[in-house]
Short mmCIF file of C-alpha atoms in Angstrom, two decimals:
data_model
loop_
_atom_site.label_atom_id
_atom_site.label_comp_id
_atom_site.label_asym_id
_atom_site.label_seq_id
_atom_site.Cartn_x
_atom_site.Cartn_y
_atom_site.Cartn_z
CA MET C 5 0.00 0.00 0.00
CA ARG C 6 2.83 2.35 0.89
CA SER C 7 4.54 1.71 -2.46
CA LEU C 8 1.30 2.48 -4.32
CA ARG C 9 1.03 5.79 -2.52
CA TRP C 10 4.66 6.57 -3.35
CA LEU C 11 4.02 5.66 -7.00
CA ALA C 12 0.94 7.90 -7.14
CA VAL C 13 2.84 10.83 -5.61
CA SER C 14 5.74 10.27 -8.01
CA LEU C 15 3.45 10.19 -11.03
CA PHE C 16 1.68 13.34 -9.86
CA ALA C 17 4.99 15.15 -9.39
CA LEU C 18 6.18 14.01 -12.80
CA SER C 19 2.98 15.20 -14.48
CA VAL C 20 3.21 18.60 -12.77
CA PHE C 21 6.84 18.94 -13.87
CA ALA C 22 6.04 17.91 -17.44
CA THR C 23 3.04 20.23 -17.65
CA GLY C 24 5.12 23.12 -16.36
CA GLY C 25 7.64 22.53 -19.12
CA PHE C 26 4.94 22.53 -21.77
CA ALA C 27 3.37 25.67 -20.34
CA GLN C 28 6.66 27.49 -20.65
CA GLU C 29 7.02 26.30 -24.24
CA GLU C 30 3.51 27.46 -25.12
CA GLY C 31 4.01 30.77 -23.35
CA LYS C 32 7.17 31.43 -25.31
CA SER C 33 7.01 34.67 -27.24
CA THR C 34 6.43 34.02 -30.93
CA LYS C 35 7.61 36.35 -33.64
CA MET C 36 4.59 36.64 -35.88
CA ARG C 37 5.45 38.43 -39.07
CA ASP C 38 3.16 40.14 -41.57
CA VAL C 39 4.87 40.68 -44.91
CA GLU C 40 3.75 42.12 -48.20
CA ALA C 41 5.12 39.83 -50.88
CA VAL C 42 4.70 38.59 -54.44
CA ILE C 43 4.08 34.89 -55.04
CA SER C 44 6.72 33.37 -57.31
CA ALA C 45 5.54 29.73 -57.09
CA VAL C 46 2.72 27.66 -55.61
CA GLY C 47 3.42 24.08 -54.53
CA GLN C 48 1.20 21.31 -53.21
CA ARG C 49 1.59 22.53 -49.60
CA THR C 50 3.82 25.58 -49.92
CA VAL C 51 3.99 29.09 -51.29
CA THR C 52 7.27 30.58 -52.48
CA PHE C 53 7.26 34.34 -52.27
CA GLN C 54 9.54 37.29 -52.91
CA VAL C 55 10.02 39.95 -50.28
CA GLU C 56 12.29 42.98 -50.30
CA ARG C 57 14.61 43.41 -47.32
CA LYS C 58 17.43 45.90 -46.99
CA GLY C 59 17.12 46.85 -50.64
CA LYS C 60 17.43 43.28 -51.91
CA VAL C 61 14.78 40.88 -53.17
CA ARG C 62 14.78 37.58 -51.26
CA GLU C 63 12.78 34.42 -51.86
CA GLU C 64 11.23 32.55 -48.95
CA VAL C 65 8.97 29.53 -48.64
CA VAL C 66 6.13 29.07 -46.19
CA GLY C 67 4.01 26.00 -45.57
CA ILE C 68 0.25 25.97 -46.04
CA ASP C 69 -2.16 23.60 -44.29
CA GLU C 70 -5.91 23.21 -43.78
CA LYS C 71 -5.85 25.79 -40.95
CA THR C 72 -4.26 28.51 -43.11
CA ASP C 73 -6.82 31.21 -43.93
CA ILE C 74 -6.49 32.06 -47.64
CA ASP C 75 -8.68 34.77 -49.15
CA ARG C 76 -9.11 37.05 -52.13
CA ASP C 77 -11.48 40.04 -51.93
CA GLY C 78 -12.89 38.78 -48.63
CA ALA C 79 -13.83 35.34 -50.03
CA LYS C 80 -12.11 32.15 -48.91
CA ILE C 81 -10.14 30.43 -51.66
CA LYS C 82 -7.96 27.34 -51.90
CA LEU C 83 -4.19 27.05 -52.24
CA ASN C 84 -4.44 26.10 -55.92
CA ASP C 85 -6.37 29.34 -56.57
CA LEU C 86 -3.21 31.34 -55.77
CA LYS C 87 -1.16 32.31 -58.82
CA GLU C 88 2.32 33.58 -59.59
CA THR C 89 2.46 37.39 -59.43
CA ASP C 90 -0.35 37.60 -56.84
CA LYS C 91 0.60 40.33 -54.37
CA VAL C 92 -0.23 39.04 -50.90
CA MET C 93 -0.04 39.78 -47.19
CA ILE C 94 1.32 36.68 -45.48
CA LYS C 95 1.10 36.20 -41.72
CA TYR C 96 3.46 33.54 -40.39
CA GLU C 97 5.75 32.76 -37.50
CA ALA C 98 9.29 33.81 -38.30
CA ASP C 99 12.09 31.28 -37.78
CA ALA C 100 9.67 28.38 -37.33
CA TYR C 101 8.62 25.37 -39.35
CA THR C 102 4.92 26.02 -38.87
CA PRO C 103 2.40 26.72 -41.63
CA ALA C 104 1.29 30.27 -42.38
CA VAL C 105 -1.60 31.64 -40.37
CA SER C 106 -3.05 33.55 -43.31
CA VAL C 107 -2.48 34.55 -46.94
CA LYS C 108 -4.54 37.48 -48.24
CA VAL C 109 -4.39 38.44 -51.92
CA ILE C 110 -4.24 42.24 -52.21
CA GLY C 111 -3.47 42.72 -55.91
CA LYS C 112 -0.97 41.92 -58.64
CA GLY C 113 2.79 42.22 -58.40
CA GLU C 114 5.88 41.58 -60.44
CA ILE C 115 8.42 38.79 -60.03
CA LYS C 116 11.91 40.27 -59.81
CA LYS C 117 15.42 38.92 -60.02
CA THR C 118 16.45 37.70 -56.55
CA GLY C 119 19.69 38.07 -54.65
CA GLY C 120 22.29 40.66 -55.37
CA ASP C 121 25.82 41.46 -54.33
CA ASP C 122 26.56 40.64 -50.70
#
């Protein structure tokens, strides 16, 4: 009986410790980023987009899943409705491998040459 009580207390302590670790992870400050970009390619579960930073055009890729809110003119659309040269506002978590929160088409853009002298 005493060993069962010890086991129960140990399991409770372990669960409290584990939950505390997860709470800290969830409470971690996330760097949500909203960027205005031009789509340069649409994949099966990704969008490649061009964004200008520090005077240079860079290409980035963000994942898209069923929770990503995609819209054009206030109407929900699907990933395959996005096209190259769509100018979009993309909301995603910077420096993370999580899908975008939202992609909103705001017009048409132009695909530019990427990179430049570093």
